[in-house]
Amino acid sequence: MSHTVEWQALEHPDPSVRLRAALAVGTAGADLDAEEVTDRLIERCAIEPDFFVRDMLTWAVCRQPADVTVPQLLKELDSDVVQARSQALHTLSKIGDGRAWPFVSTMLHEDDDEVARTAWRAAVALVPADAVDSLAADLATEFGRRTDEVRRSLSRALIGLGQPGRDVAQARLTHPVAAVADHAAATIRLFDDPDSGFADAHR
């Protein structure tokens, strides 16, 4: 498969073709220029509508050198495109490079729910050991945010932080805002029984 065909295939209307193209790029390794590959893959991540193709694109980006991918992904965090920011956060969390932490930690309160949720997951993956307590406290300010789906994501992020996450939830069980207290209680229940449903945790 030529390089031209590979890039064209990433825009094919059939998602299975795009999936195979992303796989081919990711497995080509040193046969392709890392900077060009990273540029093209990140550009496609911002607009790719299919979840599975996006996942393969992320995998392909992660196979490139971190010294190339991380700076380019950090630039995407300033994009006006919601999916570009969210996918960049997701990819950074998979790469696991600590250089991303200072940038990710500033995105925990994004207005867009999907970007915020991805930032929470990325923060848990990237947080240095000496910043876990402060991250838990910062995340706790989002208790009571919007829908059950968003709240569940926050609870899962706090669970990922271990005891500091539990402590901040415990401290908000008596919060005067009912939505905050309920969310804190649901989080504690998930700590105790991770397999329980989030809706049940409200009861």
PDB file of C-alpha atoms in Angstrom:
ATOM      1  CA  MET A   1       0.000   0.000   0.000  1.00  0.00           C
ATOM      2  CA  SER A   2       1.493   3.363  -1.016  1.00  0.00           C
ATOM      3  CA  HIS A   3       1.587   6.314   1.335  1.00  0.00           C
ATOM      4  CA  THR A   4      -0.869   8.229  -0.852  1.00  0.00           C
ATOM      5  CA  VAL A   5      -3.390   5.415  -0.769  1.00  0.00           C
ATOM      6  CA  GLU A   6      -3.023   5.098   3.002  1.00  0.00           C
ATOM      7  CA  TRP A   7      -3.928   8.724   3.607  1.00  0.00           C
ATOM      8  CA  GLN A   8      -6.790   8.591   1.132  1.00  0.00           C
ATOM      9  CA  ALA A   9      -8.081   5.449   2.810  1.00  0.00           C
ATOM     10  CA  LEU A  10      -8.362   7.306   6.126  1.00  0.00           C
ATOM     11  CA  GLU A  11     -11.081   9.390   4.454  1.00  0.00           C
ATOM     12  CA  HIS A  12     -12.945   6.487   2.853  1.00  0.00           C
ATOM     13  CA  PRO A  13     -16.728   6.457   3.540  1.00  0.00           C
ATOM     14  CA  ASP A  14     -16.551   2.855   4.802  1.00  0.00           C
ATOM     15  CA  PRO A  15     -15.333   2.818   8.427  1.00  0.00           C
ATOM     16  CA  SER A  16     -13.877  -0.689   7.991  1.00  0.00           C
ATOM     17  CA  VAL A  17     -11.589   0.665   5.277  1.00  0.00           C
ATOM     18  CA  ARG A  18     -10.553   3.565   7.513  1.00  0.00           C
ATOM     19  CA  LEU A  19      -9.910   1.106  10.347  1.00  0.00           C
ATOM     20  CA  ARG A  20      -7.610  -1.003   8.186  1.00  0.00           C
ATOM     21  CA  ALA A  21      -5.821   2.109   6.968  1.00  0.00           C
ATOM     22  CA  ALA A  22      -5.159   3.273  10.529  1.00  0.00           C
ATOM     23  CA  LEU A  23      -3.874  -0.209  11.392  1.00  0.00           C
ATOM     24  CA  ALA A  24      -1.582  -0.172   8.360  1.00  0.00           C
ATOM     25  CA  VAL A  25      -0.133   3.196   9.296  1.00  0.00           C
ATOM     26  CA  GLY A  26       0.390   2.108  12.871  1.00  0.00           C
ATOM     27  CA  THR A  27       2.216  -1.081  11.875  1.00  0.00           C
ATOM     28  CA  ALA A  28       4.413   0.573   9.228  1.00  0.00           C
ATOM     29  CA  GLY A  29       6.798   1.805  11.939  1.00  0.00           C
ATOM     30  CA  ALA A  30      10.072   3.244  10.710  1.00  0.00           C
ATOM     31  CA  ASP A  31       8.920   2.989   7.091  1.00  0.00           C
ATOM     32  CA  LEU A  32       7.039   6.265   7.565  1.00  0.00           C
ATOM     33  CA  ASP A  33       8.121   9.697   8.754  1.00  0.00           C
ATOM     34  CA  ALA A  34       7.015  10.038  12.392  1.00  0.00           C
ATOM     35  CA  GLU A  35       6.208  13.739  12.198  1.00  0.00           C
ATOM     36  CA  GLU A  36       4.122  13.385   9.057  1.00  0.00           C
ATOM     37  CA  VAL A  37       2.339  10.334  10.449  1.00  0.00           C
ATOM     38  CA  THR A  38       1.575  12.076  13.725  1.00  0.00           C
ATOM     39  CA  ASP A  39       0.311  15.201  11.988  1.00  0.00           C
ATOM     40  CA  ARG A  40      -2.024  13.259   9.735  1.00  0.00           C
ATOM     41  CA  LEU A  41      -3.306  10.918  12.413  1.00  0.00           C
ATOM     42  CA  ILE A  42      -4.014  13.703  14.899  1.00  0.00           C
ATOM     43  CA  GLU A  43      -5.738  15.703  12.176  1.00  0.00           C
ATOM     44  CA  ARG A  44      -7.963  12.709  11.429  1.00  0.00           C
ATOM     45  CA  CYS A  45      -8.668  12.107  15.121  1.00  0.00           C
ATOM     46  CA  ALA A  46     -10.291  15.526  15.306  1.00  0.00           C
ATOM     47  CA  ILE A  47     -12.964  14.642  12.739  1.00  0.00           C
ATOM     48  CA  GLU A  48     -13.252  10.828  12.689  1.00  0.00           C
ATOM     49  CA  PRO A  49     -16.898   9.925  13.512  1.00  0.00           C
ATOM     50  CA  ASP A  50     -16.427   6.220  14.277  1.00  0.00           C
ATOM     51  CA  PHE A  51     -15.350   5.235  17.816  1.00  0.00           C
ATOM     52  CA  PHE A  52     -13.435   2.117  16.740  1.00  0.00           C
ATOM     53  CA  VAL A  53     -11.544   3.966  14.031  1.00  0.00           C
ATOM     54  CA  ARG A  54     -10.649   6.715  16.516  1.00  0.00           C
ATOM     55  CA  ASP A  55      -9.371   4.042  18.882  1.00  0.00           C
ATOM     56  CA  MET A  56      -7.160   2.603  16.144  1.00  0.00           C
ATOM     57  CA  LEU A  57      -5.930   6.081  15.247  1.00  0.00           C
ATOM     58  CA  THR A  58      -4.983   6.606  18.883  1.00  0.00           C
ATOM     59  CA  TRP A  59      -3.152   3.294  18.881  1.00  0.00           C
ATOM     60  CA  ALA A  60      -1.255   4.352  15.756  1.00  0.00           C
ATOM     61  CA  VAL A  61      -0.286   7.687  17.328  1.00  0.00           C
ATOM     62  CA  CYS A  62       0.937   5.911  20.457  1.00  0.00           C
ATOM     63  CA  ARG A  63       3.317   3.829  18.324  1.00  0.00           C
ATOM     64  CA  GLN A  64       5.164   6.966  17.242  1.00  0.00           C
ATOM     65  CA  PRO A  65       8.002   8.461  19.348  1.00  0.00           C
ATOM     66  CA  ALA A  66       6.696  10.388  22.366  1.00  0.00           C
ATOM     67  CA  ASP A  67       9.101  13.240  21.644  1.00  0.00           C
ATOM     68  CA  VAL A  68       7.152  13.761  18.417  1.00  0.00           C
ATOM     69  CA  THR A  69       3.609  12.981  19.530  1.00  0.00           C
ATOM     70  CA  VAL A  70       3.399  14.685  22.919  1.00  0.00           C
ATOM     71  CA  PRO A  71       4.218  18.253  21.749  1.00  0.00           C
ATOM     72  CA  GLN A  72       1.784  17.927  18.842  1.00  0.00           C
ATOM     73  CA  LEU A  73      -0.984  16.558  21.060  1.00  0.00           C
ATOM     74  CA  LEU A  74      -0.457  19.377  23.557  1.00  0.00           C
ATOM     75  CA  LYS A  75      -1.079  21.867  20.757  1.00  0.00           C
ATOM     76  CA  GLU A  76      -4.411  20.149  20.087  1.00  0.00           C
ATOM     77  CA  LEU A  77      -5.572  20.977  23.613  1.00  0.00           C
ATOM     78  CA  ASP A  78      -6.043  24.583  22.442  1.00  0.00           C
ATOM     79  CA  SER A  79      -8.186  23.571  19.459  1.00  0.00           C
ATOM     80  CA  ASP A  80     -11.639  25.085  18.958  1.00  0.00           C
ATOM     81  CA  VAL A  81     -12.857  21.603  17.961  1.00  0.00           C
ATOM     82  CA  VAL A  82     -14.282  19.698  20.930  1.00  0.00           C
ATOM     83  CA  GLN A  83     -13.400  16.271  19.551  1.00  0.00           C
ATOM     84  CA  ALA A  84      -9.842  17.388  18.858  1.00  0.00           C
ATOM     85  CA  ARG A  85      -9.342  18.365  22.486  1.00  0.00           C
ATOM     86  CA  SER A  86     -11.047  15.276  23.852  1.00  0.00           C
ATOM     87  CA  GLN A  87      -9.152  12.863  21.612  1.00  0.00           C
ATOM     88  CA  ALA A  88      -5.833  14.558  22.353  1.00  0.00           C
ATOM     89  CA  LEU A  89      -6.476  14.160  26.078  1.00  0.00           C
ATOM     90  CA  HIS A  90      -7.380  10.518  25.588  1.00  0.00           C
ATOM     91  CA  THR A  91      -4.241   9.853  23.550  1.00  0.00           C
ATOM     92  CA  LEU A  92      -2.011  11.635  26.067  1.00  0.00           C
ATOM     93  CA  SER A  93      -3.450   9.454  28.816  1.00  0.00           C
ATOM     94  CA  LYS A  94      -2.532   6.351  26.793  1.00  0.00           C
ATOM     95  CA  ILE A  95       1.010   7.572  26.136  1.00  0.00           C
ATOM     96  CA  GLY A  96       1.463   8.293  29.838  1.00  0.00           C
ATOM     97  CA  ASP A  97       4.163  10.927  29.434  1.00  0.00           C
ATOM     98  CA  GLY A  98       4.449  13.138  32.518  1.00  0.00           C
ATOM     99  CA  ARG A  99       5.124  16.229  30.421  1.00  0.00           C
ATOM    100  CA  ALA A 100       1.403  16.386  29.709  1.00  0.00           C
ATOM    101  CA  TRP A 101       0.339  16.658  33.354  1.00  0.00           C
ATOM    102  CA  PRO A 102       0.630  20.460  33.783  1.00  0.00           C
ATOM    103  CA  PHE A 103      -1.535  20.956  30.714  1.00  0.00           C
ATOM    104  CA  VAL A 104      -4.127  18.297  31.499  1.00  0.00           C
ATOM    105  CA  SER A 105      -4.518  19.582  35.056  1.00  0.00           C
ATOM    106  CA  THR A 106      -5.787  22.928  33.737  1.00  0.00           C
ATOM    107  CA  MET A 107      -8.652  21.292  31.810  1.00  0.00           C
ATOM    108  CA  LEU A 108     -10.591  19.647  34.640  1.00  0.00           C
ATOM    109  CA  HIS A 109     -13.356  22.249  34.572  1.00  0.00           C
ATOM    110  CA  GLU A 110     -13.981  22.493  30.841  1.00  0.00           C
ATOM    111  CA  ASP A 111     -17.547  23.484  30.050  1.00  0.00           C
ATOM    112  CA  ASP A 112     -17.974  20.717  27.491  1.00  0.00           C
ATOM    113  CA  ASP A 113     -18.846  17.539  29.375  1.00  0.00           C
ATOM    114  CA  GLU A 114     -16.993  15.146  27.076  1.00  0.00           C
ATOM    115  CA  VAL A 115     -13.789  17.171  27.249  1.00  0.00           C
ATOM    116  CA  ALA A 116     -14.091  17.446  31.036  1.00  0.00           C
ATOM    117  CA  ARG A 117     -14.712  13.715  31.442  1.00  0.00           C
ATOM    118  CA  THR A 118     -11.730  12.852  29.272  1.00  0.00           C
ATOM    119  CA  ALA A 119      -9.593  15.320  31.204  1.00  0.00           C
ATOM    120  CA  TRP A 120     -10.588  13.639  34.482  1.00  0.00           C
ATOM    121  CA  ARG A 121      -9.541  10.232  33.184  1.00  0.00           C
ATOM    122  CA  ALA A 122      -6.319  11.603  31.744  1.00  0.00           C
ATOM    123  CA  ALA A 123      -5.500  13.412  34.976  1.00  0.00           C
ATOM    124  CA  VAL A 124      -5.859  10.212  36.996  1.00  0.00           C
ATOM    125  CA  ALA A 125      -3.537   8.439  34.561  1.00  0.00           C
ATOM    126  CA  LEU A 126      -0.904  11.181  34.589  1.00  0.00           C
ATOM    127  CA  VAL A 127      -0.982  12.697  38.095  1.00  0.00           C
ATOM    128  CA  PRO A 128       2.356  12.625  39.943  1.00  0.00           C
ATOM    129  CA  ALA A 129       2.295  10.934  43.334  1.00  0.00           C
ATOM    130  CA  ASP A 130       2.776  14.226  45.170  1.00  0.00           C
ATOM    131  CA  ALA A 131      -0.240  15.821  43.450  1.00  0.00           C
ATOM    132  CA  VAL A 132      -2.875  13.134  44.093  1.00  0.00           C
ATOM    133  CA  ASP A 133      -4.391  14.905  47.110  1.00  0.00           C
ATOM    134  CA  SER A 134      -4.678  18.230  45.303  1.00  0.00           C
ATOM    135  CA  LEU A 135      -6.172  16.539  42.240  1.00  0.00           C
ATOM    136  CA  ALA A 136      -8.805  14.834  44.391  1.00  0.00           C
ATOM    137  CA  ALA A 137      -9.711  18.152  45.985  1.00  0.00           C
ATOM    138  CA  ASP A 138      -9.925  19.828  42.586  1.00  0.00           C
ATOM    139  CA  LEU A 139     -12.115  17.083  41.140  1.00  0.00           C
ATOM    140  CA  ALA A 140     -14.406  17.258  44.163  1.00  0.00           C
ATOM    141  CA  THR A 141     -15.456  20.756  43.153  1.00  0.00           C
ATOM    142  CA  GLU A 142     -17.281  19.111  40.232  1.00  0.00           C
ATOM    143  CA  PHE A 143     -19.609  17.059  42.467  1.00  0.00           C
ATOM    144  CA  GLY A 144     -23.215  17.415  41.333  1.00  0.00           C
ATOM    145  CA  ARG A 145     -22.342  18.295  37.757  1.00  0.00           C
ATOM    146  CA  ARG A 146     -25.163  17.751  35.277  1.00  0.00           C
ATOM    147  CA  THR A 147     -26.154  14.243  34.147  1.00  0.00           C
ATOM    148  CA  ASP A 148     -25.716  10.838  35.760  1.00  0.00           C
ATOM    149  CA  GLU A 149     -23.303   9.875  32.986  1.00  0.00           C
ATOM    150  CA  VAL A 150     -21.040  12.817  33.793  1.00  0.00           C
ATOM    151  CA  ARG A 151     -21.308  12.217  37.535  1.00  0.00           C
ATOM    152  CA  ARG A 152     -20.451   8.563  37.104  1.00  0.00           C
ATOM    153  CA  SER A 153     -17.307   9.542  35.223  1.00  0.00           C
ATOM    154  CA  LEU A 154     -16.258  11.834  38.048  1.00  0.00           C
ATOM    155  CA  SER A 155     -16.895   9.120  40.618  1.00  0.00           C
ATOM    156  CA  ARG A 156     -14.811   6.642  38.618  1.00  0.00           C
ATOM    157  CA  ALA A 157     -11.984   9.164  38.424  1.00  0.00           C
ATOM    158  CA  LEU A 158     -12.050   9.660  42.196  1.00  0.00           C
ATOM    159  CA  ILE A 159     -12.077   5.906  42.731  1.00  0.00           C
ATOM    160  CA  GLY A 160      -8.973   5.755  40.556  1.00  0.00           C
ATOM    161  CA  LEU A 161      -7.222   8.030  43.039  1.00  0.00           C
ATOM    162  CA  GLY A 162      -7.820   5.656  45.929  1.00  0.00           C
ATOM    163  CA  GLN A 163      -8.135   6.939  49.492  1.00  0.00           C
ATOM    164  CA  PRO A 164      -7.757  10.649  48.649  1.00  0.00           C
ATOM    165  CA  GLY A 165     -10.762  10.297  46.357  1.00  0.00           C
ATOM    166  CA  ARG A 166     -12.783   8.610  49.056  1.00  0.00           C
ATOM    167  CA  ASP A 167     -11.808  11.272  51.604  1.00  0.00           C
ATOM    168  CA  VAL A 168     -13.078  14.162  49.485  1.00  0.00           C
ATOM    169  CA  ALA A 169     -16.330  12.301  48.812  1.00  0.00           C
ATOM    170  CA  GLN A 170     -16.777  11.563  52.510  1.00  0.00           C
ATOM    171  CA  ALA A 171     -16.265  15.223  53.340  1.00  0.00           C
ATOM    172  CA  ARG A 172     -19.167  16.216  51.081  1.00  0.00           C
ATOM    173  CA  LEU A 173     -21.784  13.810  52.382  1.00  0.00           C
ATOM    174  CA  THR A 174     -23.296  16.642  54.441  1.00  0.00           C
ATOM    175  CA  HIS A 175     -22.947  19.338  51.788  1.00  0.00           C
ATOM    176  CA  PRO A 176     -25.888  21.790  51.841  1.00  0.00           C
ATOM    177  CA  VAL A 177     -26.441  21.365  48.098  1.00  0.00           C
ATOM    178  CA  ALA A 178     -28.437  18.160  47.691  1.00  0.00           C
ATOM    179  CA  ALA A 179     -26.975  17.317  44.271  1.00  0.00           C
ATOM    180  CA  VAL A 180     -23.459  17.479  45.709  1.00  0.00           C
ATOM    181  CA  ALA A 181     -24.295  15.382  48.777  1.00  0.00           C
ATOM    182  CA  ASP A 182     -26.130  12.794  46.660  1.00  0.00           C
ATOM    183  CA  HIS A 183     -23.240  12.551  44.244  1.00  0.00           C
ATOM    184  CA  ALA A 184     -20.792  12.135  47.123  1.00  0.00           C
ATOM    185  CA  ALA A 185     -22.949   9.354  48.593  1.00  0.00           C
ATOM    186  CA  ALA A 186     -23.122   7.625  45.201  1.00  0.00           C
ATOM    187  CA  THR A 187     -19.333   7.827  44.967  1.00  0.00           C
ATOM    188  CA  ILE A 188     -18.868   6.235  48.384  1.00  0.00           C
ATOM    189  CA  ARG A 189     -21.195   3.405  47.375  1.00  0.00           C
ATOM    190  CA  LEU A 190     -19.164   2.811  44.239  1.00  0.00           C
ATOM    191  CA  PHE A 191     -16.019   2.720  46.334  1.00  0.00           C
ATOM    192  CA  ASP A 192     -17.616   0.002  48.446  1.00  0.00           C
ATOM    193  CA  ASP A 193     -19.180  -1.877  45.535  1.00  0.00           C
ATOM    194  CA  PRO A 194     -17.569  -0.998  42.177  1.00  0.00           C
ATOM    195  CA  ASP A 195     -19.991  -3.275  40.313  1.00  0.00           C
ATOM    196  CA  SER A 196     -23.100  -1.503  41.545  1.00  0.00           C
ATOM    197  CA  GLY A 197     -25.091   0.637  39.158  1.00  0.00           C
ATOM    198  CA  PHE A 198     -24.704   4.397  39.507  1.00  0.00           C
ATOM    199  CA  ALA A 199     -28.458   4.922  39.533  1.00  0.00           C
ATOM    200  CA  ASP A 200     -28.768   2.461  42.426  1.00  0.00           C
ATOM    201  CA  ALA A 201     -26.048   4.348  44.259  1.00  0.00           C
ATOM    202  CA  HIS A 202     -28.358   7.332  44.582  1.00  0.00           C
ATOM    203  CA  ARG A 203     -30.826   5.366  46.690  1.00  0.00           C
TER     204      ARG A 203
END
